[in-house]
């Protein structure tokens, strides 16, 4: 569970690059925006009502973070 938080400008944070191995991760956004990137060049934007299912493999790194515009202006975040 992430939030529900109404961030002020400069408050939103994400996660740094990190590995997962041997399990499934599910990210869902009720309100807000999250960008997901992986070390194989995959990724995308997860926003209101979106769900992302990731099968984690050995040696792949990924990170999730709010987009820069959300960090700068703040906003609602709930996932």
Tab-separated table of N, CA, C and O in Angstrom:
chain	number	residue	atom	x	y	z
A	1	UNK	N	0.846	-1.179	0.000
A	1	UNK	CA	0.000	0.000	0.000
A	1	UNK	C	0.889	1.239	0.000
A	1	UNK	O	1.794	1.355	0.817
A	2	UNK	N	0.656	2.139	-0.934
A	2	UNK	CA	1.389	3.400	-1.023
A	2	UNK	C	0.374	4.533	-0.899
A	2	UNK	O	-0.453	4.713	-1.777
A	3	UNK	N	0.420	5.258	0.163
A	3	UNK	CA	-0.493	6.399	0.299
A	3	UNK	C	-1.792	5.975	0.934
A	3	UNK	O	-1.853	4.941	1.589
A	4	UNK	N	-2.736	6.702	0.796
A	4	UNK	CA	-3.035	7.895	0.035
A	4	UNK	C	-2.336	9.090	0.665
A	4	UNK	O	-2.501	9.383	1.838
A	5	UNK	N	-1.539	9.783	-0.160
A	5	UNK	CA	-0.757	10.923	0.290
A	5	UNK	C	-0.951	12.054	-0.709
A	5	UNK	O	-0.929	11.834	-1.914
A	6	UNK	N	-1.140	13.268	-0.206
A	6	UNK	CA	-1.160	14.446	-1.062
A	6	UNK	C	0.159	15.172	-0.835
A	6	UNK	O	0.326	15.915	0.130
A	7	UNK	N	1.133	14.909	-1.697
A	7	UNK	CA	2.480	15.436	-1.534
A	7	UNK	C	2.551	16.928	-1.864
A	7	UNK	O	1.938	17.389	-2.822
A	8	UNK	N	3.347	17.649	-1.096
A	8	UNK	CA	3.695	19.023	-1.440
A	8	UNK	C	4.831	18.990	-2.464
A	8	UNK	O	5.479	17.955	-2.662
A	9	UNK	N	5.084	20.103	-3.107
A	9	UNK	CA	6.172	20.190	-4.089
A	9	UNK	C	7.483	19.744	-3.459
A	9	UNK	O	7.807	20.115	-2.337
A	10	UNK	N	8.227	18.893	-4.160
A	10	UNK	CA	9.521	18.407	-3.708
A	10	UNK	C	9.478	17.200	-2.789
A	10	UNK	O	10.510	16.621	-2.489
A	11	UNK	N	8.300	16.776	-2.345
A	11	UNK	CA	8.195	15.658	-1.408
A	11	UNK	C	8.170	14.264	-2.037
A	11	UNK	O	8.671	13.333	-1.422
A	12	UNK	N	7.573	14.068	-3.219
A	12	UNK	CA	7.477	12.694	-3.735
A	12	UNK	C	8.849	12.049	-3.914
A	12	UNK	O	9.793	12.702	-4.353
A	13	UNK	N	8.946	10.788	-3.550
A	13	UNK	CA	10.189	10.026	-3.674
A	13	UNK	C	9.880	8.690	-4.349
A	13	UNK	O	8.784	8.179	-4.271
A	14	UNK	N	10.871	8.109	-4.950
A	14	UNK	CA	10.744	6.786	-5.527
A	14	UNK	C	11.745	5.849	-4.890
A	14	UNK	O	12.253	6.104	-3.800
A	15	UNK	N	12.043	4.772	-5.587
A	15	UNK	CA	13.045	3.826	-5.116
A	15	UNK	C	14.259	3.897	-6.045
A	15	UNK	O	14.110	4.136	-7.233
A	16	UNK	N	15.462	3.675	-5.530
A	16	UNK	CA	16.628	3.610	-6.405
A	16	UNK	C	16.631	2.273	-7.157
A	16	UNK	O	15.785	1.405	-6.910
A	17	UNK	N	17.583	2.101	-8.059
A	17	UNK	CA	17.735	0.832	-8.762
A	17	UNK	C	17.900	-0.284	-7.738
A	17	UNK	O	18.677	-0.156	-6.792
A	18	UNK	N	17.150	-1.390	-7.930
A	18	UNK	CA	17.243	-2.532	-7.025
A	18	UNK	C	16.831	-3.791	-7.762
A	18	UNK	O	16.079	-3.741	-8.724
A	19	UNK	N	17.348	-4.949	-7.330
A	19	UNK	CA	17.005	-6.222	-7.983
A	19	UNK	C	15.813	-6.894	-7.303
A	19	UNK	O	15.497	-6.632	-6.142
A	20	UNK	N	15.151	-7.724	-8.052
A	20	UNK	CA	14.208	-8.711	-7.531
A	20	UNK	C	14.573	-10.006	-8.229
A	20	UNK	O	15.046	-9.989	-9.350
A	21	UNK	N	14.307	-11.116	-7.609
A	21	UNK	CA	14.618	-12.381	-8.259
A	21	UNK	C	13.674	-13.453	-7.774
A	21	UNK	O	13.499	-13.650	-6.575
A	22	UNK	N	13.033	-14.108	-8.717
A	22	UNK	CA	12.258	-15.297	-8.405
A	22	UNK	C	10.860	-15.071	-7.869
A	22	UNK	O	10.288	-15.958	-7.262
A	23	UNK	N	10.291	-13.881	-8.079
A	23	UNK	CA	8.907	-13.686	-7.668
A	23	UNK	C	8.229	-12.648	-8.558
A	23	UNK	O	8.862	-12.005	-9.374
A	24	UNK	N	6.945	-12.526	-8.410
A	24	UNK	CA	6.138	-11.601	-9.195
A	24	UNK	C	5.889	-10.333	-8.381
A	24	UNK	O	5.638	-10.414	-7.181
A	25	UNK	N	5.966	-9.188	-9.025
A	25	UNK	CA	5.599	-7.943	-8.364
A	25	UNK	C	4.401	-7.346	-9.084
A	25	UNK	O	4.279	-7.449	-10.309
A	26	UNK	N	3.517	-6.754	-8.337
A	26	UNK	CA	2.335	-6.100	-8.898
A	26	UNK	C	2.309	-4.670	-8.376
A	26	UNK	O	2.389	-4.442	-7.174
A	27	UNK	N	2.226	-3.722	-9.282
A	27	UNK	CA	2.089	-2.312	-8.925
A	27	UNK	C	0.763	-1.831	-9.483
A	27	UNK	O	0.470	-2.052	-10.655
A	28	UNK	N	-0.027	-1.183	-8.639
A	28	UNK	CA	-1.289	-0.608	-9.108
A	28	UNK	C	-1.382	0.828	-8.611
A	28	UNK	O	-0.929	1.155	-7.529
A	29	UNK	N	-1.941	1.673	-9.443
A	29	UNK	CA	-2.121	3.076	-9.079
A	29	UNK	C	-3.610	3.388	-9.068
A	29	UNK	O	-4.302	3.168	-10.058
A	30	UNK	N	-4.089	3.882	-7.934
A	30	UNK	CA	-5.475	4.343	-7.821
A	30	UNK	C	-5.524	5.808	-8.239
A	30	UNK	O	-6.361	6.210	-9.039
A	31	UNK	N	-4.623	6.613	-7.687
A	31	UNK	CA	-4.466	8.026	-8.043
A	31	UNK	C	-2.982	8.330	-8.127
A	31	UNK	O	-2.211	7.883	-7.296
A	32	UNK	N	-2.593	9.101	-9.117
A	32	UNK	CA	-1.202	9.505	-9.236
A	32	UNK	C	-0.506	8.844	-10.406
A	32	UNK	O	-1.135	8.171	-11.221
A	33	UNK	N	0.802	9.012	-10.454
A	33	UNK	CA	1.608	8.530	-11.578
A	33	UNK	C	2.920	7.960	-11.042
A	33	UNK	O	3.545	8.546	-10.159
A	34	UNK	N	3.338	6.824	-11.593
A	34	UNK	CA	4.602	6.187	-11.236
A	34	UNK	C	5.277	5.760	-12.539
A	34	UNK	O	4.621	5.196	-13.419
A	35	UNK	N	6.556	6.061	-12.658
A	35	UNK	CA	7.321	5.585	-13.810
A	35	UNK	C	8.152	4.382	-13.383
A	35	UNK	O	8.747	4.381	-12.308
A	36	UNK	N	8.161	3.360	-14.213
A	36	UNK	CA	8.910	2.140	-13.940
A	36	UNK	C	9.930	1.956	-15.055
A	36	UNK	O	9.598	2.083	-16.232
A	37	UNK	N	11.176	1.672	-14.683
A	37	UNK	CA	12.243	1.407	-15.647
A	37	UNK	C	12.993	0.158	-15.219
A	37	UNK	O	13.153	-0.087	-14.022
A	38	UNK	N	13.456	-0.638	-16.211
A	38	UNK	CA	14.308	-1.771	-15.864
A	38	UNK	C	15.586	-1.736	-16.681
A	38	UNK	O	15.693	-1.010	-17.662
A	39	UNK	N	16.568	-2.503	-16.225
A	39	UNK	CA	17.898	-2.467	-16.830
A	39	UNK	C	17.955	-3.140	-18.204
A	39	UNK	O	18.994	-3.097	-18.859
A	40	UNK	N	16.852	-3.729	-18.664
A	40	UNK	CA	16.778	-4.270	-20.019
A	40	UNK	C	16.160	-3.280	-20.997
A	40	UNK	O	15.917	-3.614	-22.141
A	41	UNK	N	15.846	-2.063	-20.499
A	41	UNK	CA	15.254	-1.049	-21.361
A	41	UNK	C	13.742	-1.051	-21.350
A	41	UNK	O	13.121	-0.281	-22.077
A	42	UNK	N	13.135	-1.900	-20.547
A	42	UNK	CA	11.681	-1.932	-20.453
A	42	UNK	C	11.181	-0.902	-19.469
A	42	UNK	O	11.945	-0.270	-18.747
A	43	UNK	N	9.892	-0.751	-19.452
A	43	UNK	CA	9.281	0.145	-18.486
A	43	UNK	C	8.109	0.881	-19.077
A	43	UNK	O	7.683	0.610	-20.195
A	44	UNK	N	7.610	1.806	-18.303
A	44	UNK	CA	6.476	2.586	-18.754
A	44	UNK	C	5.904	3.396	-17.614
A	44	UNK	O	6.452	3.433	-16.509
A	45	UNK	N	4.790	4.034	-17.900
A	45	UNK	CA	4.117	4.884	-16.937
A	45	UNK	C	2.874	4.174	-16.428
A	45	UNK	O	2.076	3.677	-17.215
A	46	UNK	N	2.722	4.144	-15.123
A	46	UNK	CA	1.562	3.545	-14.472
A	46	UNK	C	0.774	4.697	-13.869
A	46	UNK	O	1.323	5.476	-13.091
A	47	UNK	N	-0.492	4.838	-14.233
A	47	UNK	CA	-1.283	5.977	-13.778
A	47	UNK	C	-2.658	5.518	-13.321
A	47	UNK	O	-2.919	4.314	-13.240
A	48	UNK	N	-3.532	6.455	-13.044
A	48	UNK	CA	-4.851	6.193	-12.469
A	48	UNK	C	-5.529	4.952	-13.055
A	48	UNK	O	-5.839	4.912	-14.233
A	49	UNK	N	-5.732	3.943	-12.223
A	49	UNK	CA	-6.425	2.728	-12.637
A	49	UNK	C	-5.557	1.693	-13.323
A	49	UNK	O	-6.030	0.618	-13.662
A	50	UNK	N	-4.282	1.965	-13.539
A	50	UNK	CA	-3.382	1.021	-14.212
A	50	UNK	C	-2.810	0.006	-13.233
A	50	UNK	O	-2.643	0.289	-12.047
A	51	UNK	N	-2.484	-1.160	-13.771
A	51	UNK	CA	-1.809	-2.210	-13.016
A	51	UNK	C	-0.645	-2.714	-13.848
A	51	UNK	O	-0.765	-2.882	-15.053
A	52	UNK	N	0.478	-2.967	-13.201
A	52	UNK	CA	1.635	-3.552	-13.879
A	52	UNK	C	2.042	-4.819	-13.132
A	52	UNK	O	2.189	-4.805	-11.909
A	53	UNK	N	2.198	-5.894	-13.881
A	53	UNK	CA	2.638	-7.168	-13.326
A	53	UNK	C	4.024	-7.435	-13.894
A	53	UNK	O	4.221	-7.420	-15.104
A	54	UNK	N	4.997	-7.685	-13.014
A	54	UNK	CA	6.359	-7.920	-13.468
A	54	UNK	C	6.852	-9.271	-12.953
A	54	UNK	O	6.722	-9.562	-11.766
A	55	UNK	N	7.370	-10.070	-13.847
A	55	UNK	CA	8.042	-11.305	-13.462
A	55	UNK	C	9.518	-10.969	-13.296
A	55	UNK	O	10.183	-10.588	-14.251
A	56	UNK	N	9.998	-11.065	-12.080
A	56	UNK	CA	11.370	-10.663	-11.772
A	56	UNK	C	12.343	-11.775	-12.130
A	56	UNK	O	12.148	-12.916	-11.755
A	57	UNK	N	13.385	-11.404	-12.863
A	57	UNK	CA	14.382	-12.373	-13.266
A	57	UNK	C	15.742	-12.063	-12.663
A	57	UNK	O	16.012	-10.954	-12.228
A	58	UNK	N	16.595	-13.033	-12.640
A	58	UNK	CA	17.930	-12.876	-12.068
A	58	UNK	C	18.735	-11.851	-12.859
A	58	UNK	O	18.774	-11.893	-14.085
A	59	UNK	N	19.374	-10.936	-12.152
A	59	UNK	CA	20.287	-9.989	-12.775
A	59	UNK	C	19.653	-8.743	-13.346
A	59	UNK	O	20.357	-7.884	-13.852
A	60	UNK	N	18.337	-8.620	-13.288
A	60	UNK	CA	17.673	-7.436	-13.822
A	60	UNK	C	17.408	-6.464	-12.671
A	60	UNK	O	16.917	-6.848	-11.621
A	61	UNK	N	17.752	-5.213	-12.893
A	61	UNK	CA	17.482	-4.162	-11.915
A	61	UNK	C	16.289	-3.353	-12.379
A	61	UNK	O	16.026	-3.244	-13.578
A	62	UNK	N	15.568	-2.771	-11.433
A	62	UNK	CA	14.485	-1.876	-11.810
A	62	UNK	C	14.318	-0.800	-10.752
A	62	UNK	O	14.877	-0.872	-9.664
A	63	UNK	N	13.573	0.244	-11.123
A	63	UNK	CA	13.263	1.305	-10.176
A	63	UNK	C	11.890	1.873	-10.506
A	63	UNK	O	11.429	1.800	-11.649
A	64	UNK	N	11.251	2.381	-9.479
A	64	UNK	CA	9.982	3.068	-9.640
A	64	UNK	C	10.129	4.448	-9.020
A	64	UNK	O	10.721	4.581	-7.953
A	65	UNK	N	9.595	5.449	-9.701
A	65	UNK	CA	9.667	6.814	-9.187
A	65	UNK	C	8.551	7.643	-9.800
A	65	UNK	O	8.124	7.388	-10.926
A	66	UNK	N	8.096	8.657	-9.070
A	66	UNK	CA	7.153	9.590	-9.677
A	66	UNK	C	7.871	10.393	-10.760
A	66	UNK	O	9.080	10.623	-10.660
A	67	UNK	N	7.157	10.809	-11.800
A	67	UNK	CA	7.800	11.619	-12.836
A	67	UNK	C	8.267	12.964	-12.270
A	67	UNK	O	7.752	13.447	-11.251
A	68	UNK	N	9.235	13.561	-12.924
A	68	UNK	CA	9.832	14.803	-12.426
A	68	UNK	C	8.794	15.904	-12.221
A	68	UNK	O	8.863	16.662	-11.259
A	69	UNK	N	7.805	16.005	-13.117
A	69	UNK	CA	6.796	17.062	-12.948
A	69	UNK	C	6.011	16.877	-11.653
A	69	UNK	O	5.631	17.853	-11.005
A	70	UNK	N	5.768	15.624	-11.231
A	70	UNK	CA	5.043	15.372	-9.979
A	70	UNK	C	5.922	15.715	-8.780
A	70	UNK	O	5.441	16.254	-7.785
A	71	UNK	N	7.218	15.444	-8.874
A	71	UNK	CA	8.145	15.821	-7.802
A	71	UNK	C	8.141	17.347	-7.641
A	71	UNK	O	8.093	17.867	-6.523
A	72	UNK	N	8.157	18.066	-8.767
A	72	UNK	CA	8.241	19.527	-8.719
A	72	UNK	C	6.965	20.184	-8.210
A	72	UNK	O	7.018	21.137	-7.443
A	73	UNK	N	5.798	19.654	-8.627
A	73	UNK	CA	4.559	20.339	-8.243
A	73	UNK	C	3.802	19.670	-7.123
A	73	UNK	O	2.917	20.268	-6.516
A	74	UNK	N	4.151	18.403	-6.787
A	74	UNK	CA	3.399	17.667	-5.781
A	74	UNK	C	2.086	17.159	-6.352
A	74	UNK	O	1.765	17.383	-7.504
A	75	UNK	N	1.320	16.446	-5.537
A	75	UNK	CA	0.032	15.941	-5.996
A	75	UNK	C	-0.355	14.671	-5.256
A	75	UNK	O	0.386	14.144	-4.429
A	76	UNK	N	-1.532	14.166	-5.595
A	76	UNK	CA	-2.089	12.991	-4.944
A	76	UNK	C	-1.401	11.723	-5.434
A	76	UNK	O	-1.138	11.576	-6.633
A	77	UNK	N	-1.132	10.830	-4.504
A	77	UNK	CA	-0.432	9.580	-4.816
A	77	UNK	C	-1.032	8.468	-3.974
A	77	UNK	O	-1.021	8.542	-2.742
A	78	UNK	N	-1.581	7.453	-4.629
A	78	UNK	CA	-2.211	6.337	-3.922
A	78	UNK	C	-2.128	5.092	-4.799
A	78	UNK	O	-2.617	5.077	-5.914
A	79	UNK	N	-1.470	4.073	-4.278
A	79	UNK	CA	-1.332	2.837	-5.043
A	79	UNK	C	-1.256	1.635	-4.151
A	79	UNK	O	-1.211	1.752	-2.931
